[in-house]
Amino acid sequence: TELVVDVMLHNEFFTPDAIKITPAIATIMLAGIYLDTNFFKNKAIGPQTFEAARFLNSVGANTSKAYDLLKEDFEEMTVINKMMSKLITLDTGVYLSTLEEEEHNLDPTLLAKTANIIMDLRGVNAVFVLGRTAEKKVKISARSDGTMNVAMIMEKLGGGGHHTMAVYETPQEASLDDVKNQLIQTYKDYQSRARSKGEDQ
């Protein structure tokens, strides 16, 4: 969303009215910003995020409807609570949540929502939420308060993102346990390198 708005406002080949964004589309784009920034609470946001939100509002985005789009229904909240109940500790302030192998076809936004909710808890520095989505693929939604670069960990698996928000999805069918074990090992390697650099300094 930020990239699209940046092109529309600042690219010499476009004018703000060159691409028509309807109020409905603007509302959906704003909901995307709400979701990925945890309603502007994430430390990774900057001026571009607020500029994009301001622009979307100016072309008719409905802030109330954008918020409503992200509300959980009872079934979603049940799944989120189940994921939160399965938290395990990887390290001090670092947590991992995984649903059982039989759980599948989760909406990827549920993983992001769960990660955001867990990050709002006191004492949480980072969290990784794993779940099975469509076609038996496994997705990881990673969040950090800035003390850890979750993008580096996701990149090692084949994903990517920002310092405090990152994601990975297997390119094909995969075992949830295998992906979980890969993540844990990648996290341990990341921590070992981080500690080694600290000791060298």
JSON list of C-alpha atoms in Angstrom, two decimals:
[
{"chain": "A", "resi": 1, "resn": "THR", "atom": "CA", "xyz": [0.00, 0.00, 0.00]},
{"chain": "A", "resi": 2, "resn": "GLU", "atom": "CA", "xyz": [2.79, 2.42, 0.89]},
{"chain": "A", "resi": 3, "resn": "LEU", "atom": "CA", "xyz": [4.58, 1.68, -2.38]},
{"chain": "A", "resi": 4, "resn": "VAL", "atom": "CA", "xyz": [1.42, 2.22, -4.44]},
{"chain": "A", "resi": 5, "resn": "VAL", "atom": "CA", "xyz": [0.67, 5.53, -2.74]},
{"chain": "A", "resi": 6, "resn": "ASP", "atom": "CA", "xyz": [4.30, 6.63, -3.06]},
{"chain": "A", "resi": 7, "resn": "VAL", "atom": "CA", "xyz": [4.22, 5.96, -6.83]},
{"chain": "A", "resi": 8, "resn": "MET", "atom": "CA", "xyz": [0.93, 7.81, -7.18]},
{"chain": "A", "resi": 9, "resn": "LEU", "atom": "CA", "xyz": [2.12, 10.88, -5.28]},
{"chain": "A", "resi": 10, "resn": "HIS", "atom": "CA", "xyz": [5.81, 11.14, -6.12]},
{"chain": "A", "resi": 11, "resn": "ASN", "atom": "CA", "xyz": [6.56, 9.36, -9.40]},
{"chain": "A", "resi": 12, "resn": "GLU", "atom": "CA", "xyz": [7.07, 11.76, -12.29]},
{"chain": "A", "resi": 13, "resn": "PHE", "atom": "CA", "xyz": [5.14, 9.48, -14.65]},
{"chain": "A", "resi": 14, "resn": "PHE", "atom": "CA", "xyz": [1.98, 9.62, -12.56]},
{"chain": "A", "resi": 15, "resn": "THR", "atom": "CA", "xyz": [-0.32, 12.26, -11.22]},
{"chain": "A", "resi": 16, "resn": "PRO", "atom": "CA", "xyz": [-2.48, 11.66, -8.13]},
{"chain": "A", "resi": 17, "resn": "ASP", "atom": "CA", "xyz": [-5.54, 11.20, -10.35]},
{"chain": "A", "resi": 18, "resn": "ALA", "atom": "CA", "xyz": [-3.82, 8.90, -12.88]},
{"chain": "A", "resi": 19, "resn": "ILE", "atom": "CA", "xyz": [-5.01, 5.81, -11.02]},
{"chain": "A", "resi": 20, "resn": "LYS", "atom": "CA", "xyz": [-8.57, 5.71, -9.76]},
{"chain": "A", "resi": 21, "resn": "ILE", "atom": "CA", "xyz": [-8.90, 4.32, -6.24]},
{"chain": "A", "resi": 22, "resn": "THR", "atom": "CA", "xyz": [-12.49, 3.93, -5.14]},
{"chain": "A", "resi": 23, "resn": "PRO", "atom": "CA", "xyz": [-13.49, 4.49, -1.50]},
{"chain": "A", "resi": 24, "resn": "ALA", "atom": "CA", "xyz": [-14.06, 0.73, -1.13]},
{"chain": "A", "resi": 25, "resn": "ILE", "atom": "CA", "xyz": [-10.55, -0.12, -2.36]},
{"chain": "A", "resi": 26, "resn": "ALA", "atom": "CA", "xyz": [-9.07, 2.68, -0.24]},
{"chain": "A", "resi": 27, "resn": "THR", "atom": "CA", "xyz": [-10.84, 1.24, 2.81]},
{"chain": "A", "resi": 28, "resn": "ILE", "atom": "CA", "xyz": [-9.39, -2.23, 2.14]},
{"chain": "A", "resi": 29, "resn": "MET", "atom": "CA", "xyz": [-5.90, -0.76, 1.66]},
{"chain": "A", "resi": 30, "resn": "LEU", "atom": "CA", "xyz": [-6.24, 1.15, 4.93]},
{"chain": "A", "resi": 31, "resn": "ALA", "atom": "CA", "xyz": [-7.29, -2.06, 6.69]},
{"chain": "A", "resi": 32, "resn": "GLY", "atom": "CA", "xyz": [-4.06, -3.61, 5.40]},
{"chain": "A", "resi": 33, "resn": "ILE", "atom": "CA", "xyz": [-2.08, -0.80, 7.03]},
{"chain": "A", "resi": 34, "resn": "TYR", "atom": "CA", "xyz": [-4.02, -1.29, 10.26]},
{"chain": "A", "resi": 35, "resn": "LEU", "atom": "CA", "xyz": [-3.26, -5.02, 10.25]},
{"chain": "A", "resi": 36, "resn": "ASP", "atom": "CA", "xyz": [0.47, -4.83, 9.46]},
{"chain": "A", "resi": 37, "resn": "THR", "atom": "CA", "xyz": [1.18, -1.94, 11.82]},
{"chain": "A", "resi": 38, "resn": "ASN", "atom": "CA", "xyz": [-1.09, -3.24, 14.60]},
{"chain": "A", "resi": 39, "resn": "PHE", "atom": "CA", "xyz": [-3.09, -0.02, 14.38]},
{"chain": "A", "resi": 40, "resn": "PHE", "atom": "CA", "xyz": [0.04, 2.19, 14.19]},
{"chain": "A", "resi": 41, "resn": "LYS", "atom": "CA", "xyz": [1.55, 0.67, 17.34]},
{"chain": "A", "resi": 42, "resn": "ASN", "atom": "CA", "xyz": [4.45, -1.09, 15.61]},
{"chain": "A", "resi": 43, "resn": "LYS", "atom": "CA", "xyz": [7.85, 0.60, 15.86]},
{"chain": "A", "resi": 44, "resn": "ALA", "atom": "CA", "xyz": [8.60, -0.03, 12.18]},
{"chain": "A", "resi": 45, "resn": "ILE", "atom": "CA", "xyz": [6.15, 2.59, 10.95]},
{"chain": "A", "resi": 46, "resn": "GLY", "atom": "CA", "xyz": [7.44, 5.88, 9.60]},
{"chain": "A", "resi": 47, "resn": "PRO", "atom": "CA", "xyz": [6.31, 8.99, 7.75]},
{"chain": "A", "resi": 48, "resn": "GLN", "atom": "CA", "xyz": [5.41, 6.99, 4.61]},
{"chain": "A", "resi": 49, "resn": "THR", "atom": "CA", "xyz": [2.89, 4.94, 6.59]},
{"chain": "A", "resi": 50, "resn": "PHE", "atom": "CA", "xyz": [1.07, 8.01, 7.86]},
{"chain": "A", "resi": 51, "resn": "GLU", "atom": "CA", "xyz": [1.26, 9.67, 4.45]},
{"chain": "A", "resi": 52, "resn": "ALA", "atom": "CA", "xyz": [-0.35, 6.62, 2.85]},
{"chain": "A", "resi": 53, "resn": "ALA", "atom": "CA", "xyz": [-3.09, 6.57, 5.49]},
{"chain": "A", "resi": 54, "resn": "ARG", "atom": "CA", "xyz": [-3.73, 10.30, 5.01]},
{"chain": "A", "resi": 55, "resn": "PHE", "atom": "CA", "xyz": [-3.95, 9.87, 1.24]},
{"chain": "A", "resi": 56, "resn": "LEU", "atom": "CA", "xyz": [-6.35, 6.94, 1.50]},
{"chain": "A", "resi": 57, "resn": "ASN", "atom": "CA", "xyz": [-8.52, 8.96, 3.83]},
{"chain": "A", "resi": 58, "resn": "SER", "atom": "CA", "xyz": [-8.50, 11.82, 1.32]},
{"chain": "A", "resi": 59, "resn": "VAL", "atom": "CA", "xyz": [-9.84, 9.54, -1.46]},
{"chain": "A", "resi": 60, "resn": "GLY", "atom": "CA", "xyz": [-12.67, 8.22, 0.68]},
{"chain": "A", "resi": 61, "resn": "ALA", "atom": "CA", "xyz": [-11.33, 5.43, 2.92]},
{"chain": "A", "resi": 62, "resn": "ASN", "atom": "CA", "xyz": [-13.77, 4.77, 5.72]},
{"chain": "A", "resi": 63, "resn": "THR", "atom": "CA", "xyz": [-11.71, 4.40, 8.92]},
{"chain": "A", "resi": 64, "resn": "SER", "atom": "CA", "xyz": [-14.59, 2.81, 10.83]},
{"chain": "A", "resi": 65, "resn": "LYS", "atom": "CA", "xyz": [-15.23, 0.19, 8.14]},
{"chain": "A", "resi": 66, "resn": "ALA", "atom": "CA", "xyz": [-11.50, -0.53, 7.84]},
{"chain": "A", "resi": 67, "resn": "TYR", "atom": "CA", "xyz": [-11.47, -1.28, 11.56]},
{"chain": "A", "resi": 68, "resn": "ASP", "atom": "CA", "xyz": [-14.60, -3.43, 11.26]},
{"chain": "A", "resi": 69, "resn": "LEU", "atom": "CA", "xyz": [-12.96, -5.53, 8.53]},
{"chain": "A", "resi": 70, "resn": "LEU", "atom": "CA", "xyz": [-10.38, -6.68, 11.07]},
{"chain": "A", "resi": 71, "resn": "LYS", "atom": "CA", "xyz": [-12.78, -7.57, 13.86]},
{"chain": "A", "resi": 72, "resn": "GLU", "atom": "CA", "xyz": [-12.72, -11.23, 14.79]},
{"chain": "A", "resi": 73, "resn": "ASP", "atom": "CA", "xyz": [-15.88, -13.28, 14.80]},
{"chain": "A", "resi": 74, "resn": "PHE", "atom": "CA", "xyz": [-16.44, -15.90, 17.49]},
{"chain": "A", "resi": 75, "resn": "GLU", "atom": "CA", "xyz": [-14.87, -18.69, 15.43]},
{"chain": "A", "resi": 76, "resn": "GLU", "atom": "CA", "xyz": [-11.76, -16.63, 14.67]},
{"chain": "A", "resi": 77, "resn": "MET", "atom": "CA", "xyz": [-11.35, -15.65, 18.32]},
{"chain": "A", "resi": 78, "resn": "THR", "atom": "CA", "xyz": [-11.58, -19.31, 19.30]},
{"chain": "A", "resi": 79, "resn": "VAL", "atom": "CA", "xyz": [-8.70, -20.15, 16.95]},
{"chain": "A", "resi": 80, "resn": "ILE", "atom": "CA", "xyz": [-6.65, -17.17, 18.16]},
{"chain": "A", "resi": 81, "resn": "ASN", "atom": "CA", "xyz": [-7.17, -18.19, 21.80]},
{"chain": "A", "resi": 82, "resn": "LYS", "atom": "CA", "xyz": [-6.16, -21.74, 20.91]},
{"chain": "A", "resi": 83, "resn": "MET", "atom": "CA", "xyz": [-2.95, -20.49, 19.27]},
{"chain": "A", "resi": 84, "resn": "MET", "atom": "CA", "xyz": [-2.17, -18.30, 22.28]},
{"chain": "A", "resi": 85, "resn": "SER", "atom": "CA", "xyz": [-2.71, -21.24, 24.63]},
{"chain": "A", "resi": 86, "resn": "LYS", "atom": "CA", "xyz": [-0.02, -23.17, 22.78]},
{"chain": "A", "resi": 87, "resn": "LEU", "atom": "CA", "xyz": [2.75, -20.63, 23.31]},
{"chain": "A", "resi": 88, "resn": "ILE", "atom": "CA", "xyz": [6.16, -22.05, 24.14]},
{"chain": "A", "resi": 89, "resn": "THR", "atom": "CA", "xyz": [9.24, -20.12, 25.20]},
{"chain": "A", "resi": 90, "resn": "LEU", "atom": "CA", "xyz": [12.23, -20.08, 22.86]},
{"chain": "A", "resi": 91, "resn": "ASP", "atom": "CA", "xyz": [14.20, -17.61, 24.96]},
{"chain": "A", "resi": 92, "resn": "THR", "atom": "CA", "xyz": [13.59, -14.84, 27.46]},
{"chain": "A", "resi": 93, "resn": "GLY", "atom": "CA", "xyz": [10.80, -12.75, 25.93]},
{"chain": "A", "resi": 94, "resn": "VAL", "atom": "CA", "xyz": [10.72, -14.83, 22.74]},
{"chain": "A", "resi": 95, "resn": "TYR", "atom": "CA", "xyz": [7.77, -17.11, 22.04]},
{"chain": "A", "resi": 96, "resn": "LEU", "atom": "CA", "xyz": [6.53, -19.60, 19.46]},
{"chain": "A", "resi": 97, "resn": "SER", "atom": "CA", "xyz": [2.98, -20.77, 18.80]},
{"chain": "A", "resi": 98, "resn": "THR", "atom": "CA", "xyz": [1.97, -23.65, 16.54]},
{"chain": "A", "resi": 99, "resn": "LEU", "atom": "CA", "xyz": [-1.33, -25.40, 15.93]},
{"chain": "A", "resi": 100, "resn": "GLU", "atom": "CA", "xyz": [-1.45, -29.17, 15.59]},
{"chain": "A", "resi": 101, "resn": "GLU", "atom": "CA", "xyz": [-0.83, -30.92, 12.30]},
{"chain": "A", "resi": 102, "resn": "GLU", "atom": "CA", "xyz": [-4.55, -31.50, 11.69]},
{"chain": "A", "resi": 103, "resn": "GLU", "atom": "CA", "xyz": [-5.35, -27.80, 11.84]},
{"chain": "A", "resi": 104, "resn": "HIS", "atom": "CA", "xyz": [-5.37, -26.43, 8.30]},
{"chain": "A", "resi": 105, "resn": "ASN", "atom": "CA", "xyz": [-6.78, -23.83, 5.92]},
{"chain": "A", "resi": 106, "resn": "LEU", "atom": "CA", "xyz": [-6.24, -20.98, 8.35]},
{"chain": "A", "resi": 107, "resn": "ASP", "atom": "CA", "xyz": [-6.76, -17.48, 7.05]},
{"chain": "A", "resi": 108, "resn": "PRO", "atom": "CA", "xyz": [-3.22, -16.00, 6.94]},
{"chain": "A", "resi": 109, "resn": "THR", "atom": "CA", "xyz": [-4.53, -12.81, 8.56]},
{"chain": "A", "resi": 110, "resn": "LEU", "atom": "CA", "xyz": [-5.33, -14.88, 11.67]},
{"chain": "A", "resi": 111, "resn": "LEU", "atom": "CA", "xyz": [-1.64, -15.61, 12.11]},
{"chain": "A", "resi": 112, "resn": "ALA", "atom": "CA", "xyz": [-0.82, -11.91, 11.85]},
{"chain": "A", "resi": 113, "resn": "LYS", "atom": "CA", "xyz": [-3.63, -10.98, 14.24]},
{"chain": "A", "resi": 114, "resn": "THR", "atom": "CA", "xyz": [-2.46, -13.57, 16.77]},
{"chain": "A", "resi": 115, "resn": "ALA", "atom": "CA", "xyz": [1.11, -12.32, 16.56]},
{"chain": "A", "resi": 116, "resn": "ASN", "atom": "CA", "xyz": [-0.06, -8.73, 17.08]},
{"chain": "A", "resi": 117, "resn": "ILE", "atom": "CA", "xyz": [-2.16, -9.70, 20.11]},
{"chain": "A", "resi": 118, "resn": "ILE", "atom": "CA", "xyz": [0.74, -11.60, 21.68]},
{"chain": "A", "resi": 119, "resn": "MET", "atom": "CA", "xyz": [3.08, -8.65, 21.09]},
{"chain": "A", "resi": 120, "resn": "ASP", "atom": "CA", "xyz": [0.72, -6.50, 23.17]},
{"chain": "A", "resi": 121, "resn": "LEU", "atom": "CA", "xyz": [1.44, -8.66, 26.22]},
{"chain": "A", "resi": 122, "resn": "ARG", "atom": "CA", "xyz": [3.95, -7.36, 28.75]},
{"chain": "A", "resi": 123, "resn": "GLY", "atom": "CA", "xyz": [7.36, -9.02, 28.57]},
{"chain": "A", "resi": 124, "resn": "VAL", "atom": "CA", "xyz": [7.10, -10.17, 24.96]},
{"chain": "A", "resi": 125, "resn": "ASN", "atom": "CA", "xyz": [10.01, -9.11, 22.75]},
{"chain": "A", "resi": 126, "resn": "ALA", "atom": "CA", "xyz": [9.33, -11.34, 19.75]},
{"chain": "A", "resi": 127, "resn": "VAL", "atom": "CA", "xyz": [6.91, -14.01, 18.62]},
{"chain": "A", "resi": 128, "resn": "PHE", "atom": "CA", "xyz": [6.62, -16.51, 15.79]},
{"chain": "A", "resi": 129, "resn": "VAL", "atom": "CA", "xyz": [3.17, -17.88, 14.93]},
{"chain": "A", "resi": 130, "resn": "LEU", "atom": "CA", "xyz": [2.97, -20.92, 12.65]},
{"chain": "A", "resi": 131, "resn": "GLY", "atom": "CA", "xyz": [-0.07, -22.35, 10.96]},
{"chain": "A", "resi": 132, "resn": "ARG", "atom": "CA", "xyz": [-1.21, -24.34, 7.96]},
{"chain": "A", "resi": 133, "resn": "THR", "atom": "CA", "xyz": [-2.92, -22.38, 5.21]},
{"chain": "A", "resi": 134, "resn": "ALA", "atom": "CA", "xyz": [-4.31, -23.45, 1.85]},
{"chain": "A", "resi": 135, "resn": "GLU", "atom": "CA", "xyz": [-2.78, -26.31, -0.16]},
{"chain": "A", "resi": 136, "resn": "LYS", "atom": "CA", "xyz": [-1.11, -27.67, 2.98]},
{"chain": "A", "resi": 137, "resn": "LYS", "atom": "CA", "xyz": [1.44, -24.86, 2.95]},
{"chain": "A", "resi": 138, "resn": "VAL", "atom": "CA", "xyz": [2.85, -23.59, 6.24]},
{"chain": "A", "resi": 139, "resn": "LYS", "atom": "CA", "xyz": [3.11, -19.89, 7.01]},
{"chain": "A", "resi": 140, "resn": "ILE", "atom": "CA", "xyz": [5.01, -18.06, 9.75]},
{"chain": "A", "resi": 141, "resn": "SER", "atom": "CA", "xyz": [4.05, -14.59, 10.95]},
{"chain": "A", "resi": 142, "resn": "ALA", "atom": "CA", "xyz": [6.91, -13.03, 12.93]},
{"chain": "A", "resi": 143, "resn": "ARG", "atom": "CA", "xyz": [6.83, -9.89, 15.08]},
{"chain": "A", "resi": 144, "resn": "SER", "atom": "CA", "xyz": [9.40, -8.11, 17.21]},
{"chain": "A", "resi": 145, "resn": "ASP", "atom": "CA", "xyz": [9.53, -5.02, 19.41]},
{"chain": "A", "resi": 146, "resn": "GLY", "atom": "CA", "xyz": [12.79, -4.00, 17.71]},
{"chain": "A", "resi": 147, "resn": "THR", "atom": "CA", "xyz": [15.19, -5.89, 19.97]},
{"chain": "A", "resi": 148, "resn": "MET", "atom": "CA", "xyz": [15.42, -8.65, 17.36]},
{"chain": "A", "resi": 149, "resn": "ASN", "atom": "CA", "xyz": [15.58, -8.58, 13.58]},
{"chain": "A", "resi": 150, "resn": "VAL", "atom": "CA", "xyz": [12.90, -11.11, 12.66]},
{"chain": "A", "resi": 151, "resn": "ALA", "atom": "CA", "xyz": [13.40, -10.33, 8.95]},
{"chain": "A", "resi": 152, "resn": "MET", "atom": "CA", "xyz": [16.87, -11.90, 9.07]},
{"chain": "A", "resi": 153, "resn": "ILE", "atom": "CA", "xyz": [15.42, -15.10, 10.52]},
{"chain": "A", "resi": 154, "resn": "MET", "atom": "CA", "xyz": [12.64, -15.25, 7.95]},
{"chain": "A", "resi": 155, "resn": "GLU", "atom": "CA", "xyz": [15.13, -14.54, 5.14]},
{"chain": "A", "resi": 156, "resn": "LYS", "atom": "CA", "xyz": [17.19, -17.56, 6.16]},
{"chain": "A", "resi": 157, "resn": "LEU", "atom": "CA", "xyz": [14.08, -19.69, 5.64]},
{"chain": "A", "resi": 158, "resn": "GLY", "atom": "CA", "xyz": [13.25, -18.04, 2.31]},
{"chain": "A", "resi": 159, "resn": "GLY", "atom": "CA", "xyz": [10.88, -15.29, 3.42]},
{"chain": "A", "resi": 160, "resn": "GLY", "atom": "CA", "xyz": [11.44, -11.66, 4.33]},
{"chain": "A", "resi": 161, "resn": "GLY", "atom": "CA", "xyz": [9.97, -8.46, 5.65]},
{"chain": "A", "resi": 162, "resn": "HIS", "atom": "CA", "xyz": [10.91, -5.66, 7.98]},
{"chain": "A", "resi": 163, "resn": "HIS", "atom": "CA", "xyz": [13.09, -5.60, 11.09]},
{"chain": "A", "resi": 164, "resn": "THR", "atom": "CA", "xyz": [10.02, -5.91, 13.34]},
{"chain": "A", "resi": 165, "resn": "MET", "atom": "CA", "xyz": [7.51, -7.58, 10.96]},
{"chain": "A", "resi": 166, "resn": "ALA", "atom": "CA", "xyz": [8.32, -10.49, 8.69]},
{"chain": "A", "resi": 167, "resn": "VAL", "atom": "CA", "xyz": [6.74, -13.55, 7.12]},
{"chain": "A", "resi": 168, "resn": "TYR", "atom": "CA", "xyz": [7.57, -16.85, 5.49]},
{"chain": "A", "resi": 169, "resn": "GLU", "atom": "CA", "xyz": [5.42, -19.35, 3.59]},
{"chain": "A", "resi": 170, "resn": "THR", "atom": "CA", "xyz": [6.59, -22.68, 2.27]},
{"chain": "A", "resi": 171, "resn": "PRO", "atom": "CA", "xyz": [6.53, -22.74, -1.55]},
{"chain": "A", "resi": 172, "resn": "GLN", "atom": "CA", "xyz": [4.80, -26.12, -1.53]},
{"chain": "A", "resi": 173, "resn": "GLU", "atom": "CA", "xyz": [3.23, -28.68, 0.78]},
{"chain": "A", "resi": 174, "resn": "ALA", "atom": "CA", "xyz": [5.28, -29.08, 3.95]},
{"chain": "A", "resi": 175, "resn": "SER", "atom": "CA", "xyz": [5.18, -30.67, 7.38]},
{"chain": "A", "resi": 176, "resn": "LEU", "atom": "CA", "xyz": [4.29, -28.30, 10.19]},
{"chain": "A", "resi": 177, "resn": "ASP", "atom": "CA", "xyz": [6.76, -30.05, 12.50]},
{"chain": "A", "resi": 178, "resn": "ASP", "atom": "CA", "xyz": [9.55, -29.78, 9.92]},
{"chain": "A", "resi": 179, "resn": "VAL", "atom": "CA", "xyz": [9.00, -26.04, 9.48]},
{"chain": "A", "resi": 180, "resn": "LYS", "atom": "CA", "xyz": [8.81, -25.59, 13.25]},
{"chain": "A", "resi": 181, "resn": "ASN", "atom": "CA", "xyz": [12.12, -27.41, 13.74]},
{"chain": "A", "resi": 182, "resn": "GLN", "atom": "CA", "xyz": [13.72, -25.40, 10.93]},
{"chain": "A", "resi": 183, "resn": "LEU", "atom": "CA", "xyz": [12.58, -22.18, 12.57]},
{"chain": "A", "resi": 184, "resn": "ILE", "atom": "CA", "xyz": [13.89, -23.18, 15.99]},
{"chain": "A", "resi": 185, "resn": "GLN", "atom": "CA", "xyz": [17.29, -24.10, 14.54]},
{"chain": "A", "resi": 186, "resn": "THR", "atom": "CA", "xyz": [17.44, -20.89, 12.50]},
{"chain": "A", "resi": 187, "resn": "TYR", "atom": "CA", "xyz": [16.60, -18.89, 15.62]},
{"chain": "A", "resi": 188, "resn": "LYS", "atom": "CA", "xyz": [19.35, -20.64, 17.59]},
{"chain": "A", "resi": 189, "resn": "ASP", "atom": "CA", "xyz": [21.86, -19.89, 14.82]},
{"chain": "A", "resi": 190, "resn": "TYR", "atom": "CA", "xyz": [20.75, -16.25, 14.79]},
{"chain": "A", "resi": 191, "resn": "GLN", "atom": "CA", "xyz": [21.20, -15.98, 18.56]},
{"chain": "A", "resi": 192, "resn": "SER", "atom": "CA", "xyz": [24.61, -17.66, 18.43]},
{"chain": "A", "resi": 193, "resn": "ARG", "atom": "CA", "xyz": [25.85, -15.17, 15.83]},
{"chain": "A", "resi": 194, "resn": "ALA", "atom": "CA", "xyz": [24.38, -12.26, 17.79]},
{"chain": "A", "resi": 195, "resn": "ARG", "atom": "CA", "xyz": [26.11, -13.40, 20.99]},
{"chain": "A", "resi": 196, "resn": "SER", "atom": "CA", "xyz": [29.40, -13.94, 19.15]},
{"chain": "A", "resi": 197, "resn": "LYS", "atom": "CA", "xyz": [29.30, -10.40, 17.77]},
{"chain": "A", "resi": 198, "resn": "GLY", "atom": "CA", "xyz": [28.54, -9.07, 21.23]},
{"chain": "A", "resi": 199, "resn": "GLU", "atom": "CA", "xyz": [31.50, -10.89, 22.72]},
{"chain": "A", "resi": 200, "resn": "ASP", "atom": "CA", "xyz": [33.81, -9.69, 19.93]},
{"chain": "A", "resi": 201, "resn": "GLN", "atom": "CA", "xyz": [32.84, -6.10, 20.67]}
]
